């Protein structure tokens, strides 16, 4: 009975009293006096208190009560050692919290399916080449059309393309640049999405001659239009052109990312000529497999169709194979290795924490061995003693887990602010699965640490234990050996973490020290988009560019300014095939490809990109007279290895047309468009040709570039107040963003490594201090017999370093295999980088020696007489 025991006890007392009085009454009726009648009744009933206890025993759940009694005893024991309890809880909280946060991140980003019906049948399809060099290439419109016509494994194929629009209203609302997607009309039905308000695209909307329509995301509808349903049917301006709002997507729909603000119909936005090309790659293709089709079958079918397309178009940049990924994997595969590496690192950290707690519990069990022996002598079973250890360990783990959940929640909040670019980050929450994972971590940590500690104690030597002093018993060789083994494992895991962190740190330093080919200091950047509705032709675009550059260059503190369509730091944006007019035709199947970059003549001076040969094209290269180009040093080296490129002509069919050869007038230095991408040959075209509506302005300043941001924005609005300016950043901020993933991975793994090193040092310090305390008498005797203090220091130092050295050897061997799995995260650094391994080994030995030195020194300073008196 667990409830209302007080009431039941009162009822039992009343019942016993009633029966006793009845028996007394019967005895009196039989002729006994009052005293004889009561005594006879009590003899017949027995002791009422004993009877009461016997009845109450039937009410109790003895095992449950024993459990709660053990819990109370463990809580009292932990309260007596608050330092031990607090340290243990903090260590476990860090380990469990880090693991819960990474579990929630990995599950939300990599494992949780999209909230679409039968999302496991959704895939993303890429162009690829049969040699395996390119596996995830975007798709040409002509290839997409052929796949739709010929593929039998899919119930539907849809295309989309990320774009940006300048959004403004017809009522004078402030303009802004928004991320958007152009999509084929069947994308939403294929995903299984229904509108929250209004309707979705139909086939009649997705034509070049159809009325321009737009679908808003829930976030944009709420933010800019106040969630007003009357927005359906109204007109908004995209690129200063009218679009009719036809629908609003549901709040949960954030595909492909939360930054997407609106959707337009792709065949309305792009010309039929572009959508029919087989070598203009710019589409993302999504497919839904038939229930009977497998991924492998679909892969073979699409690859076969693409191979046929290649045979049909043997010239040009037409791929000869295809690749398929599940939809979740297609959006997250770039961060998969990093997240799994961090998850493994937190697992190591948690294991280290568990080993450390187990080590502390072993030491604690040793000091309480006499207490355990007394309890065993009084009848305590072996299981009861083990259960006590387990309960104590589980109590620590539960407290650590509770605190760890708070830390995990805080860590996820911090991550959302630090890395908003992580795909699908909006799906990461501490949901029921995270709570279950935390519960499992608590059970595993508490159980493992408790069992290890319990295995070190036993009741087989009760008498011996009671005869010996607590210190000498606690210092038995078996327990010390167990603690050394635990420490060696702990150090081994620490070495793996430190080497992983060291390799990432080496990579990060390598990336930050790469000579980018330009001076990134004191550069201000911003993006400007000229809407088609206001800037109809090339002349109007060039007039704006001229006016902008003139105003900005006249600002005080500006040392130079330029425009480009490809800002360094964002990676390679566009590349095109070309041929050299003076060279013989290439063999069939071979092409020349380079980055396509448009710049104005002042761009090179503003970026401090050196001119190596020839000259920079002049301002006269504009509009129809834009006939000169510059090439990068790598292109000159690759294509003109033994000749002078100056004066040669390059033909780029998809840039200026096959009938307009461009003359090479100069060679400039190579630049990295992204620190994590290899150098790629580049052709610089005149931006004043008037073809580019999107441009990034770069401004070289004399002082802090951020201080000039407002002045430059005013210069833009002084020319056209309706133009939105976006991405106002210094070049250092742009580069930081390009390396944000590497920076975060390095930071987290370094933190985990440093924390594990601290735990290992604490463990070493604790073990050696414990050994010194147990051997105080021995030390006193040896010093009394003439042992030198230096000899004792060396001996105890070697004793403490032994598990560290074994752990170091174990960790180095494990790291040699584990770091191979990190090879895709390393740039300019080898998985077996000897400098990192050597530095970690020396550092760990130094820390271990430092942790052991204090106990060893303390042992050498013992007074022999005082040490002997302690025994």
mmCIF file of C-alpha atoms in Angstrom, residues 413-647:
data_model
loop_
_atom_site.group_PDB
_atom_site.id
_atom_site.type_symbol
_atom_site.label_atom_id
_atom_site.label_comp_id
_atom_site.label_asym_id
_atom_site.label_seq_id
_atom_site.Cartn_x
_atom_site.Cartn_y
_atom_site.Cartn_z
ATOM 1 C CA UNK A 413 20.348 29.023 -29.350
ATOM 2 C CA UNK A 414 23.930 30.183 -29.726
ATOM 3 C CA UNK A 415 24.405 28.060 -32.847
ATOM 4 C CA UNK A 416 21.298 29.544 -34.468
ATOM 5 C CA UNK A 417 22.867 32.993 -34.082
ATOM 6 C CA UNK A 418 26.449 31.995 -34.944
ATOM 7 C CA UNK A 419 25.717 29.789 -37.966
ATOM 8 C CA UNK A 420 22.382 30.727 -39.552
ATOM 9 C CA UNK A 421 23.702 29.322 -42.829
ATOM 10 C CA UNK A 422 23.571 25.701 -41.629
ATOM 11 C CA UNK A 423 20.944 24.009 -43.833
ATOM 12 C CA UNK A 424 17.677 23.015 -42.145
ATOM 13 C CA UNK A 425 18.721 24.642 -38.881
ATOM 14 C CA UNK A 426 15.106 25.728 -38.383
ATOM 15 C CA UNK A 427 14.168 22.058 -37.808
ATOM 16 C CA UNK A 428 16.555 21.637 -34.862
ATOM 17 C CA UNK A 429 14.786 21.524 -31.497
ATOM 18 C CA UNK A 430 15.026 19.729 -28.179
ATOM 19 C CA UNK A 431 12.121 17.472 -29.076
ATOM 20 C CA UNK A 432 11.006 14.165 -27.574
ATOM 21 C CA UNK A 433 13.818 12.317 -29.326
ATOM 22 C CA UNK A 434 16.400 14.633 -27.766
ATOM 23 C CA UNK A 435 14.859 14.060 -24.328
ATOM 24 C CA UNK A 436 14.959 10.303 -24.877
ATOM 25 C CA UNK A 437 18.572 10.563 -25.983
ATOM 26 C CA UNK A 438 19.375 12.559 -22.843
ATOM 27 C CA UNK A 439 17.638 9.923 -20.745
ATOM 28 C CA UNK A 440 19.683 7.208 -22.425
ATOM 29 C CA UNK A 441 22.904 9.170 -21.900
ATOM 30 C CA UNK A 442 22.077 9.556 -18.215
ATOM 31 C CA UNK A 443 21.399 5.832 -17.870
ATOM 32 C CA UNK A 444 24.566 4.835 -19.728
ATOM 33 C CA UNK A 445 26.816 7.299 -17.900
ATOM 34 C CA UNK A 446 25.393 6.549 -14.476
ATOM 35 C CA UNK A 447 25.336 2.810 -15.060
ATOM 36 C CA UNK A 448 28.824 2.580 -16.544
ATOM 37 C CA UNK A 449 30.507 4.732 -13.907
ATOM 38 C CA UNK A 450 28.624 2.976 -11.102
ATOM 39 C CA UNK A 451 29.387 -0.526 -12.363
ATOM 40 C CA UNK A 452 33.081 0.234 -12.791
ATOM 41 C CA UNK A 453 33.237 1.583 -9.234
ATOM 42 C CA UNK A 454 31.189 -1.327 -7.872
ATOM 43 C CA UNK A 455 33.415 -3.876 -9.589
ATOM 44 C CA UNK A 456 36.376 -2.515 -7.643
ATOM 45 C CA UNK A 457 34.790 -3.326 -4.287
ATOM 46 C CA UNK A 458 33.910 -6.712 -2.820
ATOM 47 C CA UNK A 459 32.982 -8.427 0.384
ATOM 48 C CA UNK A 460 35.380 -11.344 0.105
ATOM 49 C CA UNK A 461 37.962 -9.732 2.366
ATOM 50 C CA UNK A 462 35.679 -8.426 5.081
ATOM 51 C CA UNK A 463 37.777 -9.506 8.023
ATOM 52 C CA UNK A 464 40.980 -8.356 6.412
ATOM 53 C CA UNK A 465 39.402 -5.039 5.615
ATOM 54 C CA UNK A 466 38.188 -4.537 9.131
ATOM 55 C CA UNK A 467 41.643 -5.368 10.475
ATOM 56 C CA UNK A 468 43.466 -2.990 8.152
ATOM 57 C CA UNK A 469 43.366 0.701 8.216
ATOM 58 C CA UNK A 470 41.171 2.414 5.641
ATOM 59 C CA UNK A 471 44.175 3.920 3.861
ATOM 60 C CA UNK A 472 46.124 0.761 3.385
ATOM 61 C CA UNK A 473 43.058 -1.138 2.248
ATOM 62 C CA UNK A 474 42.081 1.558 -0.163
ATOM 63 C CA UNK A 475 45.505 1.496 -1.671
ATOM 64 C CA UNK A 476 45.353 -2.095 -2.836
ATOM 65 C CA UNK A 477 47.160 -2.773 -6.060
ATOM 66 C CA UNK A 478 44.017 -3.904 -7.855
ATOM 67 C CA UNK A 479 42.226 -0.631 -7.382
ATOM 68 C CA UNK A 480 45.245 1.445 -8.344
ATOM 69 C CA UNK A 481 45.690 -0.692 -11.462
ATOM 70 C CA UNK A 482 42.038 -0.177 -12.403
ATOM 71 C CA UNK A 483 42.370 3.566 -12.044
ATOM 72 C CA UNK A 484 45.490 3.581 -14.196
ATOM 73 C CA UNK A 485 43.718 1.617 -16.925
ATOM 74 C CA UNK A 486 40.835 4.091 -16.856
ATOM 75 C CA UNK A 487 43.290 6.964 -17.050
ATOM 76 C CA UNK A 488 45.126 5.424 -19.990
ATOM 77 C CA UNK A 489 41.827 5.132 -21.884
ATOM 78 C CA UNK A 490 40.976 8.697 -20.951
ATOM 79 C CA UNK A 491 44.329 9.990 -22.178
ATOM 80 C CA UNK A 492 44.004 7.957 -25.386
ATOM 81 C CA UNK A 493 40.645 9.533 -26.214
ATOM 82 C CA UNK A 494 42.057 12.941 -25.339
ATOM 83 C CA UNK A 495 44.907 12.465 -27.793
ATOM 84 C CA UNK A 496 42.438 11.607 -30.577
ATOM 85 C CA UNK A 497 40.441 14.764 -29.876
ATOM 86 C CA UNK A 498 43.539 16.941 -29.654
ATOM 87 C CA UNK A 499 44.978 15.646 -32.912
ATOM 88 C CA UNK A 500 41.636 16.160 -34.674
ATOM 89 C CA UNK A 501 41.456 19.692 -33.305
ATOM 90 C CA UNK A 502 45.092 20.301 -34.236
ATOM 91 C CA UNK A 503 44.497 19.230 -37.849
ATOM 92 C CA UNK A 504 41.460 21.506 -38.153
ATOM 93 C CA UNK A 505 43.387 24.358 -36.575
ATOM 94 C CA UNK A 506 46.231 23.802 -39.035
ATOM 95 C CA UNK A 507 43.694 23.808 -41.870
ATOM 96 C CA UNK A 508 42.075 27.015 -40.653
ATOM 97 C CA UNK A 509 45.422 28.757 -40.336
ATOM 98 C CA UNK A 510 46.329 27.557 -43.813
ATOM 99 C CA UNK A 511 43.100 28.941 -45.251
ATOM 100 C CA UNK A 512 43.517 32.282 -43.527
ATOM 101 C CA UNK A 513 47.127 32.602 -44.628
ATOM 102 C CA UNK A 514 46.560 31.790 -48.307
ATOM 103 C CA UNK A 515 47.715 34.708 -50.479
ATOM 104 C CA UNK A 516 44.331 35.559 -51.989
ATOM 105 C CA UNK A 517 45.787 37.552 -54.845
ATOM 106 C CA UNK A 518 44.236 40.819 -53.629
ATOM 107 C CA UNK A 519 44.391 43.008 -50.547
ATOM 108 C CA UNK A 520 41.333 42.281 -48.378
ATOM 109 C CA UNK A 521 42.116 45.017 -45.856
ATOM 110 C CA UNK A 522 40.079 48.214 -45.770
ATOM 111 C CA UNK A 523 37.587 47.090 -48.379
ATOM 112 C CA UNK A 524 33.877 47.834 -48.170
ATOM 113 C CA UNK A 525 31.475 45.800 -50.299
ATOM 114 C CA UNK A 526 27.760 45.952 -51.087
ATOM 115 C CA UNK A 527 25.364 44.549 -53.647
ATOM 116 C CA UNK A 528 23.239 46.674 -55.964
ATOM 117 C CA UNK A 529 20.563 45.311 -58.281
ATOM 118 C CA UNK A 530 19.188 47.356 -61.155
ATOM 119 C CA UNK A 531 15.560 46.342 -61.869
ATOM 120 C CA UNK A 532 14.597 45.486 -65.417
ATOM 121 C CA UNK A 533 11.521 47.645 -65.213
ATOM 122 C CA UNK A 534 13.550 50.822 -64.621
ATOM 123 C CA UNK A 535 16.750 50.044 -66.494
ATOM 124 C CA UNK A 536 15.517 48.801 -69.841
ATOM 125 C CA UNK A 537 18.680 48.825 -71.869
ATOM 126 C CA UNK A 538 22.456 48.662 -71.660
ATOM 127 C CA UNK A 539 22.876 52.451 -71.895
ATOM 128 C CA UNK A 540 20.784 53.103 -68.793
ATOM 129 C CA UNK A 541 22.763 50.449 -66.871
ATOM 130 C CA UNK A 542 26.121 51.917 -67.918
ATOM 131 C CA UNK A 543 24.975 55.458 -67.126
ATOM 132 C CA UNK A 544 24.096 54.354 -63.599
ATOM 133 C CA UNK A 545 27.431 52.545 -63.182
ATOM 134 C CA UNK A 546 29.337 55.619 -64.344
ATOM 135 C CA UNK A 547 27.432 57.925 -62.042
ATOM 136 C CA UNK A 548 27.841 55.600 -59.061
ATOM 137 C CA UNK A 549 31.595 55.166 -59.513
ATOM 138 C CA UNK A 550 32.102 58.887 -59.979
ATOM 139 C CA UNK A 551 30.179 59.772 -56.793
ATOM 140 C CA UNK A 552 31.796 57.113 -54.663
ATOM 141 C CA UNK A 553 35.327 57.940 -55.801
ATOM 142 C CA UNK A 554 34.754 61.579 -54.834
ATOM 143 C CA UNK A 555 33.837 60.693 -51.248
ATOM 144 C CA UNK A 556 36.408 61.702 -48.606
ATOM 145 C CA UNK A 557 38.402 58.706 -47.388
ATOM 146 C CA UNK A 558 37.843 56.664 -50.554
ATOM 147 C CA UNK A 559 41.034 55.471 -52.253
ATOM 148 C CA UNK A 560 39.389 53.560 -55.077
ATOM 149 C CA UNK A 561 36.165 51.907 -56.191
ATOM 150 C CA UNK A 562 35.133 49.269 -58.679
ATOM 151 C CA UNK A 563 32.254 47.069 -59.777
ATOM 152 C CA UNK A 564 32.099 43.336 -60.423
ATOM 153 C CA UNK A 565 29.487 40.659 -60.872
ATOM 154 C CA UNK A 566 31.528 38.107 -58.852
ATOM 155 C CA UNK A 567 32.716 39.266 -55.466
ATOM 156 C CA UNK A 568 35.702 37.280 -54.138
ATOM 157 C CA UNK A 569 34.856 35.302 -51.038
ATOM 158 C CA UNK A 570 31.563 33.963 -52.393
ATOM 159 C CA UNK A 571 33.111 31.286 -54.589
ATOM 160 C CA UNK A 572 32.910 30.607 -58.297
ATOM 161 C CA UNK A 573 29.567 31.877 -59.536
ATOM 162 C CA UNK A 574 29.573 31.493 -63.302
ATOM 163 C CA UNK A 575 31.785 29.779 -65.821
ATOM 164 C CA UNK A 576 31.547 29.372 -69.581
ATOM 165 C CA UNK A 577 33.174 27.512 -72.448
ATOM 166 C CA UNK A 578 35.409 29.392 -74.838
ATOM 167 C CA UNK A 579 37.702 28.820 -77.780
ATOM 168 C CA UNK A 580 40.873 30.617 -78.877
ATOM 169 C CA UNK A 581 40.339 31.957 -82.363
ATOM 170 C CA UNK A 582 44.003 31.596 -83.336
ATOM 171 C CA UNK A 583 44.252 27.977 -82.092
ATOM 172 C CA UNK A 584 43.222 24.877 -84.030
ATOM 173 C CA UNK A 585 39.898 23.270 -83.041
ATOM 174 C CA UNK A 586 40.002 21.071 -79.953
ATOM 175 C CA UNK A 587 39.479 17.308 -80.278
ATOM 176 C CA UNK A 588 35.857 16.264 -80.037
ATOM 177 C CA UNK A 589 34.705 16.020 -76.432
ATOM 178 C CA UNK A 590 37.303 18.486 -75.101
ATOM 179 C CA UNK A 591 36.384 22.003 -73.996
ATOM 180 C CA UNK A 592 38.027 25.032 -72.428
ATOM 181 C CA UNK A 593 36.256 26.523 -69.431
ATOM 182 C CA UNK A 594 36.881 29.530 -67.219
ATOM 183 C CA UNK A 595 35.213 31.706 -64.627
ATOM 184 C CA UNK A 596 33.239 34.532 -66.213
ATOM 185 C CA UNK A 597 33.873 37.781 -64.333
ATOM 186 C CA UNK A 598 32.690 41.227 -65.363
ATOM 187 C CA UNK A 599 34.591 44.212 -63.959
ATOM 188 C CA UNK A 600 35.054 47.888 -64.639
ATOM 189 C CA UNK A 601 38.570 49.217 -65.363
ATOM 190 C CA UNK A 602 38.987 50.604 -61.826
ATOM 191 C CA UNK A 603 38.251 47.285 -60.171
ATOM 192 C CA UNK A 604 41.837 45.995 -60.315
ATOM 193 C CA UNK A 605 43.262 49.108 -58.654
ATOM 194 C CA UNK A 606 40.565 49.039 -55.960
ATOM 195 C CA UNK A 607 41.249 45.357 -55.212
ATOM 196 C CA UNK A 608 45.029 45.733 -55.707
ATOM 197 C CA UNK A 609 45.159 42.874 -58.208
ATOM 198 C CA UNK A 610 48.486 43.188 -60.041
ATOM 199 C CA UNK A 611 48.722 43.629 -63.790
ATOM 200 C CA UNK A 612 51.386 41.159 -64.983
ATOM 201 C CA UNK A 613 51.397 41.801 -68.696
ATOM 202 C CA UNK A 614 49.810 44.142 -71.214
ATOM 203 C CA UNK A 615 47.337 46.756 -70.017
ATOM 204 C CA UNK A 616 43.964 47.143 -68.313
ATOM 205 C CA UNK A 617 41.111 47.725 -70.755
ATOM 206 C CA UNK A 618 40.035 51.347 -70.823
ATOM 207 C CA UNK A 619 36.737 53.128 -70.207
ATOM 208 C CA UNK A 620 36.309 53.208 -73.944
ATOM 209 C CA UNK A 621 35.473 49.505 -73.782
ATOM 210 C CA UNK A 622 31.784 49.982 -73.238
ATOM 211 C CA UNK A 623 28.480 49.052 -74.840
ATOM 212 C CA UNK A 624 29.025 47.913 -78.425
ATOM 213 C CA UNK A 625 32.727 48.821 -78.229
ATOM 214 C CA UNK A 626 33.436 46.433 -75.378
ATOM 215 C CA UNK A 627 35.811 44.154 -77.287
ATOM 216 C CA UNK A 628 38.800 43.789 -74.946
ATOM 217 C CA UNK A 629 39.291 41.353 -72.110
ATOM 218 C CA UNK A 630 41.900 40.361 -69.571
ATOM 219 C CA UNK A 631 42.825 36.851 -68.543
ATOM 220 C CA UNK A 632 44.200 35.425 -65.327
ATOM 221 C CA UNK A 633 47.758 34.194 -64.984
ATOM 222 C CA UNK A 634 46.605 30.584 -64.646
ATOM 223 C CA UNK A 635 44.626 30.745 -67.881
ATOM 224 C CA UNK A 636 47.628 32.252 -69.641
ATOM 225 C CA UNK A 637 49.842 29.497 -68.254
ATOM 226 C CA UNK A 638 47.436 26.696 -69.172
ATOM 227 C CA UNK A 639 46.255 27.832 -72.614
ATOM 228 C CA UNK A 640 49.211 29.879 -73.860
ATOM 229 C CA UNK A 641 52.176 28.027 -72.342
ATOM 230 C CA UNK A 642 54.699 28.953 -75.029
ATOM 231 C CA UNK A 643 53.224 32.002 -76.644
ATOM 232 C CA UNK A 644 52.275 35.575 -75.899
ATOM 233 C CA UNK A 645 48.524 35.786 -75.240
ATOM 234 C CA UNK A 646 48.376 39.533 -75.808
ATOM 235 C CA UNK A 647 46.511 40.243 -79.015
#
